[in-house]
PDB file of C-alpha atoms in Angstrom:
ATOM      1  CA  UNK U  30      24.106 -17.667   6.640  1.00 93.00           C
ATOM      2  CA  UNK U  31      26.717 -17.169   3.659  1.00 95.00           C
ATOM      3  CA  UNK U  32      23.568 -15.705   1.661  1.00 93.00           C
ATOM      4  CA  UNK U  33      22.828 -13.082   4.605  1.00 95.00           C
ATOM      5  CA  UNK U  34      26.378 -11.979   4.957  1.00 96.00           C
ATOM      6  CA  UNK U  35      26.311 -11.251   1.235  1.00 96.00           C
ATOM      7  CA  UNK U  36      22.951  -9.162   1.960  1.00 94.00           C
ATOM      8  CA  UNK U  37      24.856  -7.662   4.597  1.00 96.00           C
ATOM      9  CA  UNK U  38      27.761  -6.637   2.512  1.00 96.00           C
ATOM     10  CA  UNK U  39      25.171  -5.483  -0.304  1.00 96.00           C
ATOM     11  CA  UNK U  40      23.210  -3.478   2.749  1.00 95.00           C
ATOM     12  CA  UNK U  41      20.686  -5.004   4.024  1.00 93.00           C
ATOM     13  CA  UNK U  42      19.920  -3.999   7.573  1.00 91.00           C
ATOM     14  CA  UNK U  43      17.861  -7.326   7.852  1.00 92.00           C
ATOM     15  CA  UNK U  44      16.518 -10.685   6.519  1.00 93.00           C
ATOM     16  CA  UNK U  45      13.464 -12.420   7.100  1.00 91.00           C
ATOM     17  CA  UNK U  46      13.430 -16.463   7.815  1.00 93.00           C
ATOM     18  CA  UNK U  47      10.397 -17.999   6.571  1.00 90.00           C
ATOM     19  CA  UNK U  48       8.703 -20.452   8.284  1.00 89.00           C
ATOM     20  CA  UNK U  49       8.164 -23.907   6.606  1.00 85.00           C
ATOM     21  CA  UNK U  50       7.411 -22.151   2.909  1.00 83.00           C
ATOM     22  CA  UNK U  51       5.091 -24.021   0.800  1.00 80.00           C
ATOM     23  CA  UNK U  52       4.695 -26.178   3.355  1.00 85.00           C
ATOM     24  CA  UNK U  53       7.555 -27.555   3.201  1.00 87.00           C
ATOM     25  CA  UNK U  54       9.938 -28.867   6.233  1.00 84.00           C
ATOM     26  CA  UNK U  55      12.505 -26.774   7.499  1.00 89.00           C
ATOM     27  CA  UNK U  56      14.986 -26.072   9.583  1.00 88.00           C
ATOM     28  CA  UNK U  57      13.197 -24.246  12.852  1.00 89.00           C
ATOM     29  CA  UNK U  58      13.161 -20.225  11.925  1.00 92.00           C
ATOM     30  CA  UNK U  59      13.275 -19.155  15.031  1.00 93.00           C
ATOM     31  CA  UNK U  60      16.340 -21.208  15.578  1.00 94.00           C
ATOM     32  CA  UNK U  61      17.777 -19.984  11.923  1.00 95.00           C
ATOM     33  CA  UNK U  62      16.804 -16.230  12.864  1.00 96.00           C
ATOM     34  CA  UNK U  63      18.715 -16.890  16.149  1.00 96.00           C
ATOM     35  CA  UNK U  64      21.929 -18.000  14.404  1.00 95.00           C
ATOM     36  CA  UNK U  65      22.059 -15.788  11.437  1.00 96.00           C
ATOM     37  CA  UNK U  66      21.770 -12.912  13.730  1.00 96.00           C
ATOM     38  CA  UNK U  67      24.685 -14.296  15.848  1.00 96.00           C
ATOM     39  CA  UNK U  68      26.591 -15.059  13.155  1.00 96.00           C
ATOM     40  CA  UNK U  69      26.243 -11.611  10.917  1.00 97.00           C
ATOM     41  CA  UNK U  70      24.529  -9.339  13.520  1.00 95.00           C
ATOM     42  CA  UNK U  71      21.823  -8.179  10.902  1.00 96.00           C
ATOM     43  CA  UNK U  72      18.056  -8.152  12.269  1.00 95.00           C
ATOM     44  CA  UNK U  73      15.777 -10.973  11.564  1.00 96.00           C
ATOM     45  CA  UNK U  74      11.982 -10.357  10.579  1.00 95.00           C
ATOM     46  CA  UNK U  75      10.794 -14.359  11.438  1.00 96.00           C
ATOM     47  CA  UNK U  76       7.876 -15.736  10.081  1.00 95.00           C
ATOM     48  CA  UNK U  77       5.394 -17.012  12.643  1.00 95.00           C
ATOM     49  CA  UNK U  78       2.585 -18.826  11.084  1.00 94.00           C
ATOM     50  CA  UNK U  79      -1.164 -19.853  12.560  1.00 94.00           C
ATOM     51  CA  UNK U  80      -0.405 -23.253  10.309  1.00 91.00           C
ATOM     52  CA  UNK U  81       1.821 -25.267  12.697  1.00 89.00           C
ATOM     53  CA  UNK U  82       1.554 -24.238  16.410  1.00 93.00           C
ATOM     54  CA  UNK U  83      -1.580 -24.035  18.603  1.00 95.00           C
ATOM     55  CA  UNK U  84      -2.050 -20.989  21.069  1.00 95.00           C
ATOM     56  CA  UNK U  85      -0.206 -22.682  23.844  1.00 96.00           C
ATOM     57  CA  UNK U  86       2.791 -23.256  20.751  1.00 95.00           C
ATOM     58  CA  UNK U  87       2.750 -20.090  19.642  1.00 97.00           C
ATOM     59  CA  UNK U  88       3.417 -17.952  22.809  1.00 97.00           C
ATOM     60  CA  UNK U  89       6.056 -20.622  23.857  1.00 96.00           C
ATOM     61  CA  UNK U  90       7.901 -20.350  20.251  1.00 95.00           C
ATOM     62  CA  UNK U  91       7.593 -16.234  20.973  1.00 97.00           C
ATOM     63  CA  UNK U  92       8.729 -15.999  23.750  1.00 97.00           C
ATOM     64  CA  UNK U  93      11.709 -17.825  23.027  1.00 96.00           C
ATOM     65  CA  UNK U  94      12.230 -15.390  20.442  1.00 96.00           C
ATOM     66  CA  UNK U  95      12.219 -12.524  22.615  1.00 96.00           C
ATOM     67  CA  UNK U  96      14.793 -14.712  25.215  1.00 95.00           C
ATOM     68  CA  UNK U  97      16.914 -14.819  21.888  1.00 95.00           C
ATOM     69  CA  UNK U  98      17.076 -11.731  20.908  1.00 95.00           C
ATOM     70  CA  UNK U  99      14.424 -12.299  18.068  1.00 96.00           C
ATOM     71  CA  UNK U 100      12.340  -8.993  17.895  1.00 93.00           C
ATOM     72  CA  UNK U 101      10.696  -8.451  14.495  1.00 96.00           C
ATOM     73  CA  UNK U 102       7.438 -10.767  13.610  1.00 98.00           C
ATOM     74  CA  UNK U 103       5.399 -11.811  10.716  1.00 97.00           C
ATOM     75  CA  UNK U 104       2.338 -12.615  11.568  1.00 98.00           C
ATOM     76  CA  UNK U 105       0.660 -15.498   8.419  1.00 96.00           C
ATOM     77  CA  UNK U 106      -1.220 -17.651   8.329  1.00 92.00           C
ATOM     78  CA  UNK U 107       1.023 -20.179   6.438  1.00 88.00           C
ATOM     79  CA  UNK U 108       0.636 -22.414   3.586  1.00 84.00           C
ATOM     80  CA  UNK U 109      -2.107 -25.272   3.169  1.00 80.00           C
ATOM     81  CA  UNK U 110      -0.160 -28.065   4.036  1.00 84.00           C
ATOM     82  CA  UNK U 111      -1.757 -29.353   1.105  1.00 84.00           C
ATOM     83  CA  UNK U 112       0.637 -28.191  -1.299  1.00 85.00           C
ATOM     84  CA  UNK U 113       3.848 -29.445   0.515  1.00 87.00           C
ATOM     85  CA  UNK U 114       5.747 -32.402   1.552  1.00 88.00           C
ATOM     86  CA  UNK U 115       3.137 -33.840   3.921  1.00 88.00           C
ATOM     87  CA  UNK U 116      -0.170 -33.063   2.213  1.00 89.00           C
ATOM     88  CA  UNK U 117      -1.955 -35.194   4.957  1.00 88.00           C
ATOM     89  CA  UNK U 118      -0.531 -33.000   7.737  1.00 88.00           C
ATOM     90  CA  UNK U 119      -3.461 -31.125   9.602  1.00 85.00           C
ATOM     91  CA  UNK U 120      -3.087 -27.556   9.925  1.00 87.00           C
ATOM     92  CA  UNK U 121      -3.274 -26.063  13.631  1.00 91.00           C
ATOM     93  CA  UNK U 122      -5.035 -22.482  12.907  1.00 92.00           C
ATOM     94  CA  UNK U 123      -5.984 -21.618  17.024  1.00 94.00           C
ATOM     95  CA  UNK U 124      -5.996 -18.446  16.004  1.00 96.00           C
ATOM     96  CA  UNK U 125      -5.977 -16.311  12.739  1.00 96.00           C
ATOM     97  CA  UNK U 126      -3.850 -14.116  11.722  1.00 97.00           C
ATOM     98  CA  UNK U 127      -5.489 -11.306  13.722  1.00 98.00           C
ATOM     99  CA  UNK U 128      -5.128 -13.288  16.657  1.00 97.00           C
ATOM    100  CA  UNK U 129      -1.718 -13.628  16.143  1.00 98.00           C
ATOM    101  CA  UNK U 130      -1.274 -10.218  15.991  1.00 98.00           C
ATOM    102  CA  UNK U 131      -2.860 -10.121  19.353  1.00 98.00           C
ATOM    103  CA  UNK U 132      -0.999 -12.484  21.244  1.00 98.00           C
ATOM    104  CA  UNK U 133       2.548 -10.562  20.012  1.00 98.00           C
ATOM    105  CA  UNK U 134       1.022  -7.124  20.849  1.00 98.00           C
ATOM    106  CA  UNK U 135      -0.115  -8.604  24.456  1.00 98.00           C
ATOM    107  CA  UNK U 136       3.144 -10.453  25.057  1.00 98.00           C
ATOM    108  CA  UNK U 137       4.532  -6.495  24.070  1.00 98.00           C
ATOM    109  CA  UNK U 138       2.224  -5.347  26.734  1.00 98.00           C
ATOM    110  CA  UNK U 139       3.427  -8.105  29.398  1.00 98.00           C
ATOM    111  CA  UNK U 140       0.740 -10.160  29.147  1.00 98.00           C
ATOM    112  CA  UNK U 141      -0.144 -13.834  27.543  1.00 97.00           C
ATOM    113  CA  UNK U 142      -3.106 -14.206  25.439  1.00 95.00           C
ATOM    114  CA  UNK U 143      -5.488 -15.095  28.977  1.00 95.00           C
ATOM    115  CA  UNK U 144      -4.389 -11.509  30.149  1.00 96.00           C
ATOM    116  CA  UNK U 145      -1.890 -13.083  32.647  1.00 97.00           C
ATOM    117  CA  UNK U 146       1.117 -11.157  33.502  1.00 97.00           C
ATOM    118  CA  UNK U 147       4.319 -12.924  31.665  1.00 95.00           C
ATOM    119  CA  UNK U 148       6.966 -11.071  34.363  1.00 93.00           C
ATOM    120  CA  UNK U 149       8.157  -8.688  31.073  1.00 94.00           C
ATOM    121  CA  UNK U 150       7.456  -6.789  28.289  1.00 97.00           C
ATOM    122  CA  UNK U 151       8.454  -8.044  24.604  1.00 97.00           C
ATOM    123  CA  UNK U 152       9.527  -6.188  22.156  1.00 97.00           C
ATOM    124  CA  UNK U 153       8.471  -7.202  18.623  1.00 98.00           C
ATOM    125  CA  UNK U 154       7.773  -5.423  16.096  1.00 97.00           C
ATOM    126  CA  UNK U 155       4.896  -6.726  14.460  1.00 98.00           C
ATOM    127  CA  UNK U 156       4.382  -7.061  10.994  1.00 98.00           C
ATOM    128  CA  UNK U 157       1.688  -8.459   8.826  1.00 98.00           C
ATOM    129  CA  UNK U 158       1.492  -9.403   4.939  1.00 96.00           C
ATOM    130  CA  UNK U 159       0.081  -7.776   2.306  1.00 96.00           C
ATOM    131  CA  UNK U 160      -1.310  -7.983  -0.746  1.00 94.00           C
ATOM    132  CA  UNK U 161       0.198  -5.043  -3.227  1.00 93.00           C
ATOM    133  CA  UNK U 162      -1.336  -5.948  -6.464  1.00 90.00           C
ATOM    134  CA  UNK U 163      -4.970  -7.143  -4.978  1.00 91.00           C
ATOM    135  CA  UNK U 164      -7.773  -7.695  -7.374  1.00 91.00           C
ATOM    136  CA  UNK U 165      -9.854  -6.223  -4.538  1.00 95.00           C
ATOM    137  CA  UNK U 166      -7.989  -3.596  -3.057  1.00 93.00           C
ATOM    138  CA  UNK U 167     -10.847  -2.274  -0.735  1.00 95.00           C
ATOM    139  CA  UNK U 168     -11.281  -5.632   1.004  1.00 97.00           C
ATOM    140  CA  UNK U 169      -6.900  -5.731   1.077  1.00 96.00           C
ATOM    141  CA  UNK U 170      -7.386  -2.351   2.749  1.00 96.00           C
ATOM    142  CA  UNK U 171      -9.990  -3.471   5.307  1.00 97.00           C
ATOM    143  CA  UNK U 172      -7.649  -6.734   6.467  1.00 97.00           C
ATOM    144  CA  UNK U 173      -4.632  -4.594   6.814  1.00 97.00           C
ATOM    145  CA  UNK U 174      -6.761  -2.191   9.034  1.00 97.00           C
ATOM    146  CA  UNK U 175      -8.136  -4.760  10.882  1.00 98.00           C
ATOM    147  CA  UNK U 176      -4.460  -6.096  11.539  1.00 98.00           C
ATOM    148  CA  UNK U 177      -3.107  -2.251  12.160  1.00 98.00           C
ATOM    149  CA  UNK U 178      -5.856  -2.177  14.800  1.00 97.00           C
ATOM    150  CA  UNK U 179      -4.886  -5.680  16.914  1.00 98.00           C
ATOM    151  CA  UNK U 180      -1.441  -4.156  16.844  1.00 98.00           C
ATOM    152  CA  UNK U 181       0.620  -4.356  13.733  1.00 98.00           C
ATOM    153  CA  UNK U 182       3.342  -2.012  13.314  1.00 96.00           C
ATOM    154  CA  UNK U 183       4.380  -3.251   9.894  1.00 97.00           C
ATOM    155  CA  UNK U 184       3.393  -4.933   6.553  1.00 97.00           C
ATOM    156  CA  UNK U 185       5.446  -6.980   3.914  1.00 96.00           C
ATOM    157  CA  UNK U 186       4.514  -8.053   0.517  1.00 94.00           C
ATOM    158  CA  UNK U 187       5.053 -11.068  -2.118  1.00 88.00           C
ATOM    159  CA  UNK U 188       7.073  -9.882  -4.950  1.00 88.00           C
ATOM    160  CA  UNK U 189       5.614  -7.765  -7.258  1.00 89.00           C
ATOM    161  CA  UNK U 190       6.616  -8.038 -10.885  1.00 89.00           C
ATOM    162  CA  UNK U 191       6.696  -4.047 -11.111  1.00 87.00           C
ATOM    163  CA  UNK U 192       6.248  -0.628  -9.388  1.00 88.00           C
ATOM    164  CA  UNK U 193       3.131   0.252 -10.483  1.00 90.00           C
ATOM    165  CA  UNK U 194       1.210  -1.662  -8.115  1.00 88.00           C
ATOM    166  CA  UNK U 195       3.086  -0.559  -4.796  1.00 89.00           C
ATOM    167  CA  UNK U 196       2.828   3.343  -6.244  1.00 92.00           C
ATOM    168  CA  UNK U 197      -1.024   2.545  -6.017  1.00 91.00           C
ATOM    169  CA  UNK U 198      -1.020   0.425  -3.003  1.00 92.00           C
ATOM    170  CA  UNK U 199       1.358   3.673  -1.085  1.00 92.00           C
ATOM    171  CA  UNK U 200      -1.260   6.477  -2.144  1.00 93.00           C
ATOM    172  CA  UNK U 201      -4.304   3.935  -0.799  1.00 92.00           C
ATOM    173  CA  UNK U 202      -2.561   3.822   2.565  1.00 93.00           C
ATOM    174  CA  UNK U 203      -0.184   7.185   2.892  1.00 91.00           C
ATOM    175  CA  UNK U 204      -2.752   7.868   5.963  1.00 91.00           C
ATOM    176  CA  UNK U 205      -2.466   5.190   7.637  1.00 92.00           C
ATOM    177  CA  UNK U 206       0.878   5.400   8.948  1.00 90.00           C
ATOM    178  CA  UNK U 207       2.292   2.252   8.406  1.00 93.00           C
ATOM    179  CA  UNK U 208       5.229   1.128   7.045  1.00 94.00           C
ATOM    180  CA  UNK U 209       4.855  -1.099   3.938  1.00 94.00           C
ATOM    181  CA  UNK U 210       7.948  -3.590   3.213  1.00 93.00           C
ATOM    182  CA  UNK U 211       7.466  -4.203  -0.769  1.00 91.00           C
ATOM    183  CA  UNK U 212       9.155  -7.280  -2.309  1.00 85.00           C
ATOM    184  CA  UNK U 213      10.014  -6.774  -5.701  1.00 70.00           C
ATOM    185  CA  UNK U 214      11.100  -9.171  -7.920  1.00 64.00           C
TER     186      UNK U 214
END
């Protein structure tokens, strides 16, 4: 929290909360994003990752995130659990990525994943990650289309280590319409 008020003060109009990074245990995100936005009224992006909840899990965990107040999504996959604190942890994966992007842009349409009618609308925005400096940047291209067309509204990268790749990524996708989130580092 002290680190997003600085962001704040620096500003930042938001902060994301990851989600068990390098699969390692965490406080809940959705319960961090909840507090830091209560606490410094900046906008959280939270990670929501394919690794740890199955499709049941997942539109429970986002729709408590819309009953918080909890309206911008990124949609991973999530870290092999592998490389983290519990390597003998099994990974959920329901759904990929794409599906994930789904179930947020059906809960957005008032529906659950079965087509059921949830009683509202959510209201994420839906964002995706992305690769900036891809060794295959035509098969980067195709999985961010394929994620634009289940319903993403936005993309974020890792850090990149300079701005030549994200000049080359922006004139790749300047047609597309969407709104790329660089990290740079």
């Amino acid at each position: 929290v002290d680190a997003a008020r600085a962001l704040k003060q620096a500003g930042a109009s938001a902060v994301d909360i990851a989600d068990n990074p390098m699969a390692r245990v965490r406080v809940s995100s959705m319960a961090l994003a909840h507090f830091v936005q209560q606490e410094t009224g900046l906008s959280t992006i939270l990670h929501m990752t394919c690794r740890d909840r199955n499709l049941l899990a997942l539109q429970s965990e986002l729709l408590g995130a819309a009953l918080l107040g909890v309206d911008g999504i990124l949609a991973l996959s999530g870290d092999p659990t592998a490389i983290g604190d519990f390597p003998a942890a099994t990974s959920v994966n329901d759904v990929n990525v794409v599906g994930l992007v789904k179930i947020i842009a059906s809960l957005n349409r008032g529906y659950d994943f079965s087509d059921r009618a949830i009683g509202a609308r959510a209201n994420f925005a839906i964002g995706v990650g992305v690769n900036l400096a891809a060794r295959d940047m035509d098969k980067e291209l195709d999985k961010l289309k394929e994620r634009l067309d289940a319903g993403a509204t936005f993309a974020m990268s890792q850090p990149v280590f300079s701005l030549e790749p994200v000049e080359r990524f922006f004139e790749r996708t300047s047609a597309l319409g969407v709104k790329i989130l660089p990290g740079l580092l």
